[in-house]
JSON list of C-alpha atoms in Angstrom, two decimals:
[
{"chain": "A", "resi": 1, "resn": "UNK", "atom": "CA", "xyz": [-54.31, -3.05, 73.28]},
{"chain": "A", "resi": 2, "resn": "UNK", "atom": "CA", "xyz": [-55.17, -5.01, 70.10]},
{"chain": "A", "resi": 3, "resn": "UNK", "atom": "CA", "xyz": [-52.62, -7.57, 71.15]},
{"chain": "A", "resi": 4, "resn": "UNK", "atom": "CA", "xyz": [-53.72, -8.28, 74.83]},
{"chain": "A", "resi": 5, "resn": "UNK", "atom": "CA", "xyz": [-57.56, -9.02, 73.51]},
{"chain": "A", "resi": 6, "resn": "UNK", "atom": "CA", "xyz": [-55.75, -11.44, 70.93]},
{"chain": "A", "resi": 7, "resn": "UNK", "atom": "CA", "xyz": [-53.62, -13.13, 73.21]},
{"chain": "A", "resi": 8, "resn": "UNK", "atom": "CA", "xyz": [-55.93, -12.49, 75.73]},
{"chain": "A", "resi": 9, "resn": "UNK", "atom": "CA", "xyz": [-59.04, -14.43, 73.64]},
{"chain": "A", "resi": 10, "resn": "UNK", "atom": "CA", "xyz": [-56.54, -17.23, 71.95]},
{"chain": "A", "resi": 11, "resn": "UNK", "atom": "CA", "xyz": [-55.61, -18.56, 75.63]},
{"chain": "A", "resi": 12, "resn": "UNK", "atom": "CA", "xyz": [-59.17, -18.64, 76.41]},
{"chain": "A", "resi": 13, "resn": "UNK", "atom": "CA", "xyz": [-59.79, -20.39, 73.69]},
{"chain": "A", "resi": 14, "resn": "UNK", "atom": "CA", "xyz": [-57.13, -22.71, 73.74]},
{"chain": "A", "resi": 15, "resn": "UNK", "atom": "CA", "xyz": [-58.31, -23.17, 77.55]},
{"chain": "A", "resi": 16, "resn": "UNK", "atom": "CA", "xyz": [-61.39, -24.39, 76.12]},
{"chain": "A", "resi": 17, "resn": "UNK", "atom": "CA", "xyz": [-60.12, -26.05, 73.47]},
{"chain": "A", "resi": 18, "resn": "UNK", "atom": "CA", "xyz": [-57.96, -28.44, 76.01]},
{"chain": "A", "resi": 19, "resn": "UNK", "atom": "CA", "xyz": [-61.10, -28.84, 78.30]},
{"chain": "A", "resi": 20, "resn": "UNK", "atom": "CA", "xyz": [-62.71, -30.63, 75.47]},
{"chain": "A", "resi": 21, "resn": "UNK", "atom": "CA", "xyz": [-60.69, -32.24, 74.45]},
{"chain": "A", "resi": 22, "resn": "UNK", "atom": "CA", "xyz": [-59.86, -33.71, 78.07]},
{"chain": "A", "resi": 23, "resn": "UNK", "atom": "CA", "xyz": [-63.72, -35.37, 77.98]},
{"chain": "A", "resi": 24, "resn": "UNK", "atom": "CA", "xyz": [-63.24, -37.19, 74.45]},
{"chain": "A", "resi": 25, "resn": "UNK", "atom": "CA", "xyz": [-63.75, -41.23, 75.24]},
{"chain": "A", "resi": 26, "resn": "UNK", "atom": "CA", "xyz": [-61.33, -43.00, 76.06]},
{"chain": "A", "resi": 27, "resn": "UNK", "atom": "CA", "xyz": [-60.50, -46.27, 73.48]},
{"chain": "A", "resi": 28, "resn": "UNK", "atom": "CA", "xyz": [-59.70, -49.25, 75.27]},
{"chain": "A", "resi": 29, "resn": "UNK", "atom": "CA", "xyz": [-58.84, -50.73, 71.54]},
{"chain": "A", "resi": 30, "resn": "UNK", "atom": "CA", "xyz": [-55.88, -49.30, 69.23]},
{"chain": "A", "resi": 31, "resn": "UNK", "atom": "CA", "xyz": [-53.80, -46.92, 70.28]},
{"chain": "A", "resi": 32, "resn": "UNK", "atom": "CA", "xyz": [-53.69, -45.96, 73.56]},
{"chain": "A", "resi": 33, "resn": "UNK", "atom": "CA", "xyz": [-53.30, -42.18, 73.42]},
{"chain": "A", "resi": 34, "resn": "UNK", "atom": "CA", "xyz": [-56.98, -42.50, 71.44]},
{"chain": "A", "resi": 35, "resn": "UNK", "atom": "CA", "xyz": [-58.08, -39.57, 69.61]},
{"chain": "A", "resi": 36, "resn": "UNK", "atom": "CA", "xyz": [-56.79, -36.96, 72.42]},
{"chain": "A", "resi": 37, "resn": "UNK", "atom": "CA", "xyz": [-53.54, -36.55, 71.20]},
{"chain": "A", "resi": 38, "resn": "UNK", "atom": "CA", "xyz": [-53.62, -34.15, 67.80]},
{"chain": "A", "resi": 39, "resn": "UNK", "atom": "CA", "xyz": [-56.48, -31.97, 69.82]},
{"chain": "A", "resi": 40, "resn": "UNK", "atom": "CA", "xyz": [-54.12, -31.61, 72.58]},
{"chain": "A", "resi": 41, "resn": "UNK", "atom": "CA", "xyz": [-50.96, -30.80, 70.64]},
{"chain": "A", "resi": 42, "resn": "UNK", "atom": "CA", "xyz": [-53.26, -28.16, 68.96]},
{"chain": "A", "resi": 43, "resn": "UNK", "atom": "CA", "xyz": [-54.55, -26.49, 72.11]},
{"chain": "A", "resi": 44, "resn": "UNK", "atom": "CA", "xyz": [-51.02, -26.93, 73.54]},
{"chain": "A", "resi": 45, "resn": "UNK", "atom": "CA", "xyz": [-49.89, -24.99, 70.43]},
{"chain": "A", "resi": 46, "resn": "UNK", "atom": "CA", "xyz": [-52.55, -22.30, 70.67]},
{"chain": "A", "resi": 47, "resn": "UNK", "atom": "CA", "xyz": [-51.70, -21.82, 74.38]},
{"chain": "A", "resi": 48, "resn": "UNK", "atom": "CA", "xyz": [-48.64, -21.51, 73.69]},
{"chain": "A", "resi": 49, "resn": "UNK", "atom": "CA", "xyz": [-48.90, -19.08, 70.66]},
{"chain": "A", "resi": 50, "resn": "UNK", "atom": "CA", "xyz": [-51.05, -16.89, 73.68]},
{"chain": "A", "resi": 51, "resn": "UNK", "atom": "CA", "xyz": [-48.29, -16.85, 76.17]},
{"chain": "A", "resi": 52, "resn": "UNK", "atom": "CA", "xyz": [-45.54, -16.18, 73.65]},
{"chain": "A", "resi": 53, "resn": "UNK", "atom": "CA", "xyz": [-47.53, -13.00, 72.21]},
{"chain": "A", "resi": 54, "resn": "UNK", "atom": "CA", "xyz": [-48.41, -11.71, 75.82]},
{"chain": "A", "resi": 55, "resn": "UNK", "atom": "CA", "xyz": [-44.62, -11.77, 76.35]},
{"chain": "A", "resi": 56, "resn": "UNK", "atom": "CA", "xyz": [-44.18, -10.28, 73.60]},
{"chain": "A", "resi": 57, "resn": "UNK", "atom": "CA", "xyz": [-46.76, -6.99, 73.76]},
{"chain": "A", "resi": 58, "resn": "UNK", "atom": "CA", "xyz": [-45.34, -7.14, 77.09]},
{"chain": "A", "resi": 59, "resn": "UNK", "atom": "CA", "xyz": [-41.84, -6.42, 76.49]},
{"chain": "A", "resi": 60, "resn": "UNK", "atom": "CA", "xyz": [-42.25, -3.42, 73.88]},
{"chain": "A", "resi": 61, "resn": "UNK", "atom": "CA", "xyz": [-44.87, -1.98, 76.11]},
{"chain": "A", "resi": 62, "resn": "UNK", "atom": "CA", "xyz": [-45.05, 1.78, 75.83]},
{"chain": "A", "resi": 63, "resn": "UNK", "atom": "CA", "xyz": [-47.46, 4.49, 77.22]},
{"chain": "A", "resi": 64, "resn": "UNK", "atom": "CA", "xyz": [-50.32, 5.34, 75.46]},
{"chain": "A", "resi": 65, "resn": "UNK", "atom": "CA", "xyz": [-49.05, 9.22, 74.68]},
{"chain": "A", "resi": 66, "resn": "UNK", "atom": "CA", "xyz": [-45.70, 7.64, 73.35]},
{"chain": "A", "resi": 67, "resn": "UNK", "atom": "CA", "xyz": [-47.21, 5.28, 70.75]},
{"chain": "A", "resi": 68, "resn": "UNK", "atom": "CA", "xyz": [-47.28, 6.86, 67.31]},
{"chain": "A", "resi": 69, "resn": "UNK", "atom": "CA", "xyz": [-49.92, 6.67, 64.69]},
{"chain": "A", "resi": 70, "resn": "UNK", "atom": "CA", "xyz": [-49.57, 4.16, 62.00]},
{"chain": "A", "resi": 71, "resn": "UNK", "atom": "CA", "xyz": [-50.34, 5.68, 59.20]},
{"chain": "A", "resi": 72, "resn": "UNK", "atom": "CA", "xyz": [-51.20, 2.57, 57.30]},
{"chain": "A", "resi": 73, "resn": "UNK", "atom": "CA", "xyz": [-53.72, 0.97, 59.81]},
{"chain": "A", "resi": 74, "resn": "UNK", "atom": "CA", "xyz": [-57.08, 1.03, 57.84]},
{"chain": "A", "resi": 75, "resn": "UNK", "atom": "CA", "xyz": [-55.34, -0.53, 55.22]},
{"chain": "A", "resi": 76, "resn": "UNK", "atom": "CA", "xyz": [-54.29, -3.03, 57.80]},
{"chain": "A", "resi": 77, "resn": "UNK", "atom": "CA", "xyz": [-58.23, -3.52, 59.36]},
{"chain": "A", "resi": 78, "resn": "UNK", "atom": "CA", "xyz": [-59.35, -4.11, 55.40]},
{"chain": "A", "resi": 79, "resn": "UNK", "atom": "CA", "xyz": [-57.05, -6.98, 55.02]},
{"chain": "A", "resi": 80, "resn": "UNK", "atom": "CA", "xyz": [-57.34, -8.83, 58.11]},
{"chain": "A", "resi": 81, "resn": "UNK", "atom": "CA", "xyz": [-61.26, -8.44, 57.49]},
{"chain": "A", "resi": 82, "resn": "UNK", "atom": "CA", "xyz": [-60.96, -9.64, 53.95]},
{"chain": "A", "resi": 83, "resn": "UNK", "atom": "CA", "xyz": [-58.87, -12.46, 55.52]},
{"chain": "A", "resi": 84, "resn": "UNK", "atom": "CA", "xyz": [-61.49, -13.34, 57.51]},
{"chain": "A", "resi": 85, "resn": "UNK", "atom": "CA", "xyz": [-64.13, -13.41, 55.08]},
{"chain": "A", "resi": 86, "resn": "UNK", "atom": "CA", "xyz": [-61.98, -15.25, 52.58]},
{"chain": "A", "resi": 87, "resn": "UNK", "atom": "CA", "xyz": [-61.12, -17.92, 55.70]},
{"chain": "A", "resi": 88, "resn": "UNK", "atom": "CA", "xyz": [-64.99, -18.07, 56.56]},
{"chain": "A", "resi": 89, "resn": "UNK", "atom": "CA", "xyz": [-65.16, -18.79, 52.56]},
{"chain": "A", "resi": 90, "resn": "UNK", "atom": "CA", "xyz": [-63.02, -21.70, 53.03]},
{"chain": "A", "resi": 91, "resn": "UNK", "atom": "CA", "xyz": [-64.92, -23.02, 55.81]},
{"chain": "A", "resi": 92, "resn": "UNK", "atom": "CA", "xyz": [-68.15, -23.09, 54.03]},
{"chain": "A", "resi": 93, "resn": "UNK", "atom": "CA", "xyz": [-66.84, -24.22, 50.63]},
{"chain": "A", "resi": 94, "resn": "UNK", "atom": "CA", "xyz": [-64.65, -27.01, 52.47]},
{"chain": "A", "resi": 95, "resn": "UNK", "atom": "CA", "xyz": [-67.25, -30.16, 52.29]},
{"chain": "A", "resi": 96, "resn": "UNK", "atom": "CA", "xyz": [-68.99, -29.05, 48.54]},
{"chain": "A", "resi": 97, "resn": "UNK", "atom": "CA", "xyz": [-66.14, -28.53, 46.83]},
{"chain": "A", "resi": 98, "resn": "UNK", "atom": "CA", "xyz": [-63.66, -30.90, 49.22]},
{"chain": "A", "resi": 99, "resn": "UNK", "atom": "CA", "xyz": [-60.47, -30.55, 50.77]},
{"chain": "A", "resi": 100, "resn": "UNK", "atom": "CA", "xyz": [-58.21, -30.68, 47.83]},
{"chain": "A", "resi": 101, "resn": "UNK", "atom": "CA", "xyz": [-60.36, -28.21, 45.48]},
{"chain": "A", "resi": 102, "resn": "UNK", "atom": "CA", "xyz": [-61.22, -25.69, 48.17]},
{"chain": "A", "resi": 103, "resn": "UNK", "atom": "CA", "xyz": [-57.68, -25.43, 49.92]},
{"chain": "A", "resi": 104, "resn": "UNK", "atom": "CA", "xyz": [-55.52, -25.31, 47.11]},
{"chain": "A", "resi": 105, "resn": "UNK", "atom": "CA", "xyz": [-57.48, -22.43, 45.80]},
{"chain": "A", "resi": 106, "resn": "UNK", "atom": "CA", "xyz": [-58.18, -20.54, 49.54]},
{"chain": "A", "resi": 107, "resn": "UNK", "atom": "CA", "xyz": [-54.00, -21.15, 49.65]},
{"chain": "A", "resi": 108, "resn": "UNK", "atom": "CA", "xyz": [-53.18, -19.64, 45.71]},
{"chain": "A", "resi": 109, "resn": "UNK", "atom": "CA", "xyz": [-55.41, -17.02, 46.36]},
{"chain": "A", "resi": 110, "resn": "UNK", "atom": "CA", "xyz": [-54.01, -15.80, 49.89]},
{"chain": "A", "resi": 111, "resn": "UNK", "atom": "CA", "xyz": [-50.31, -16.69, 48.00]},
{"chain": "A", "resi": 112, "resn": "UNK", "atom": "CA", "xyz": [-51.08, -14.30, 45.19]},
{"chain": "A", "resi": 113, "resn": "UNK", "atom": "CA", "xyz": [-52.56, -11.32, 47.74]},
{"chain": "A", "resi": 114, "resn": "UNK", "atom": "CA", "xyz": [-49.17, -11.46, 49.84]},
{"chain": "A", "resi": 115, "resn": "UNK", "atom": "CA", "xyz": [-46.58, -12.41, 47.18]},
{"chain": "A", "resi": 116, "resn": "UNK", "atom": "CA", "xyz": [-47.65, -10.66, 44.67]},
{"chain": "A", "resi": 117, "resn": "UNK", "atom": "CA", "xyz": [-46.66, -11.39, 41.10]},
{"chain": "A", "resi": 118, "resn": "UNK", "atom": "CA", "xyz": [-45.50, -14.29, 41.36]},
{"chain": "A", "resi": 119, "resn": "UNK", "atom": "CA", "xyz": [-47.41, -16.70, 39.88]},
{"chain": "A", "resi": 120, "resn": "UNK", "atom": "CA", "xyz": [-45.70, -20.02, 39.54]},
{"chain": "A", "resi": 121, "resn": "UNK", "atom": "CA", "xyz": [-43.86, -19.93, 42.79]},
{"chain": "A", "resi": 122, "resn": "UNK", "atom": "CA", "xyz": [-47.48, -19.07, 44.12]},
{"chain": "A", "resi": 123, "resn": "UNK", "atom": "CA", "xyz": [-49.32, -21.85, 42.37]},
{"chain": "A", "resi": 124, "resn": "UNK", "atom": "CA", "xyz": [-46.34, -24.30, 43.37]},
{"chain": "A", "resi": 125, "resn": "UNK", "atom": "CA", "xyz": [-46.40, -23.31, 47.25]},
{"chain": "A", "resi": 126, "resn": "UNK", "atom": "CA", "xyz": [-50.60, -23.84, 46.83]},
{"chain": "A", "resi": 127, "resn": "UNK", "atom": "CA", "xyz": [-50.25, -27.31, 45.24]},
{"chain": "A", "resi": 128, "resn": "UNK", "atom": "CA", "xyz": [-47.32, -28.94, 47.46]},
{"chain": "A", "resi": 129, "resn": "UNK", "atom": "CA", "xyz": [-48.76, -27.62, 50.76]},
{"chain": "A", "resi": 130, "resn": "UNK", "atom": "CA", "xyz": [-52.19, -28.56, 49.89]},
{"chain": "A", "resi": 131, "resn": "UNK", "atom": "CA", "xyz": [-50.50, -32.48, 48.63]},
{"chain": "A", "resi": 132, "resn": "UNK", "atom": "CA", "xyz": [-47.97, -32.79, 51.69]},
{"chain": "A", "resi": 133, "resn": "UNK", "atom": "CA", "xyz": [-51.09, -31.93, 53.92]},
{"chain": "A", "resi": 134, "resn": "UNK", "atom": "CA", "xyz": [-53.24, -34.18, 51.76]},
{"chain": "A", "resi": 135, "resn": "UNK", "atom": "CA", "xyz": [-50.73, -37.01, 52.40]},
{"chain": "A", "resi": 136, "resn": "UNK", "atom": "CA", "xyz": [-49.91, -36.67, 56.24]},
{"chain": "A", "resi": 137, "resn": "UNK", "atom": "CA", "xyz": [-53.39, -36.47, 56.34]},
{"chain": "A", "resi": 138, "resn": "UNK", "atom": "CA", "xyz": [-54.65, -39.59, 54.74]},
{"chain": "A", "resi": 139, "resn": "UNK", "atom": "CA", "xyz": [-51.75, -41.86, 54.89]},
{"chain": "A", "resi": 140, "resn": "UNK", "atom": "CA", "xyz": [-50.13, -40.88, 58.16]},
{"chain": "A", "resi": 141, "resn": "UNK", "atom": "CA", "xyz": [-53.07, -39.98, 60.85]},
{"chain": "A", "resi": 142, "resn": "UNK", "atom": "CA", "xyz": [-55.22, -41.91, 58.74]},
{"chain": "A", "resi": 143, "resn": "UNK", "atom": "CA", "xyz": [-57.87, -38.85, 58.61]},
{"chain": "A", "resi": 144, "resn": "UNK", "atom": "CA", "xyz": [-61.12, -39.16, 55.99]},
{"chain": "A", "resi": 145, "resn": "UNK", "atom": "CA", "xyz": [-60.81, -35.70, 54.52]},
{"chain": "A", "resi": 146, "resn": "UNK", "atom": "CA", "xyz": [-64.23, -34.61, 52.20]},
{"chain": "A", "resi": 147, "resn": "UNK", "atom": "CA", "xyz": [-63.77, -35.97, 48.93]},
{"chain": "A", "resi": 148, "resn": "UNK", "atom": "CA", "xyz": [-65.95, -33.09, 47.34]},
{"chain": "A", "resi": 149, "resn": "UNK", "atom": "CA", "xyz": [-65.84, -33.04, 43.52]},
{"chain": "A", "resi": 150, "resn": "UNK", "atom": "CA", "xyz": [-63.57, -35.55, 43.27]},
{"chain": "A", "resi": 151, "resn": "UNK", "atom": "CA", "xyz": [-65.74, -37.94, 45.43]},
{"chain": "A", "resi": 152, "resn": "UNK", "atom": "CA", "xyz": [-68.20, -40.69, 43.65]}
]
């Protein structure tokens, strides 16, 4: 049931998502996609992501007296909720602290939960996602990201 209300939620969201981004202005100078395009590919992506899931809690369907217990659930609620409050963490600490400060530690620290142990492939996955975002970013899509600590 979990899965439906995820699936269920991310297509409504994504359905909202694409709705505003459908009433962005139009640019009559530069490019002339404008600013829609990255929005849409995003909501295209989440609606997407919906559909695929549905498919997918819809082919291993079972009835409800034939699905056994996982044992390790709680375990499972505890880290999606520290997830959460870790993400919301990220979110807050994003413009103070800027976007190369606050996601390379939000990515080591999510690294080091999951791969535990493994420190220096941890801290290398942190830095190079957090620098190949950083570049695509700024150089390619020509995006201002916060500055933070480092700015002046």
């Amino acid at each position: 049931m979990g899965d439906w209300v995820l699936a269920v939620c991310t297509a409504i969201g994504a359905v909202v998502y694409l709705n505003a981004d459908s009433k962005l202005p139009q640019l009559q100078v530069g490019d002339p996609m404008g600013p829609q395009v990255f929005p849409a590919l995003i909501g295209i992506g989440l609606l997407g992501s919906a559909l695929l899931l549905m498919g997918e809690t819809w082919r291993r369907h079972r009835p409800a007296d034939a699905a056994p217990h996982d044992p390790n659930a709680r375990t499972h609620q505890l880290v999606l909720a520290g997830m959460v409050a870790w993400t919301a963490l990220y979110y807050f600490a994003f413009e103070p602290l800027g976007y190369l400060v606050s996601t390379l530690i939000y990515m080591f620290v999510l690294l080091a939960c999951f791969n535990r142990g493994r420190w220096f492939v941890n801290a290398a996955c942190a830095v190079g996602f957090t620098l190949a975002a950083y570049a695509v970013f700024t150089r390619f899509l020509q995006v201002a990201l916060p500055q933070g600590v480092f700015g002046a």
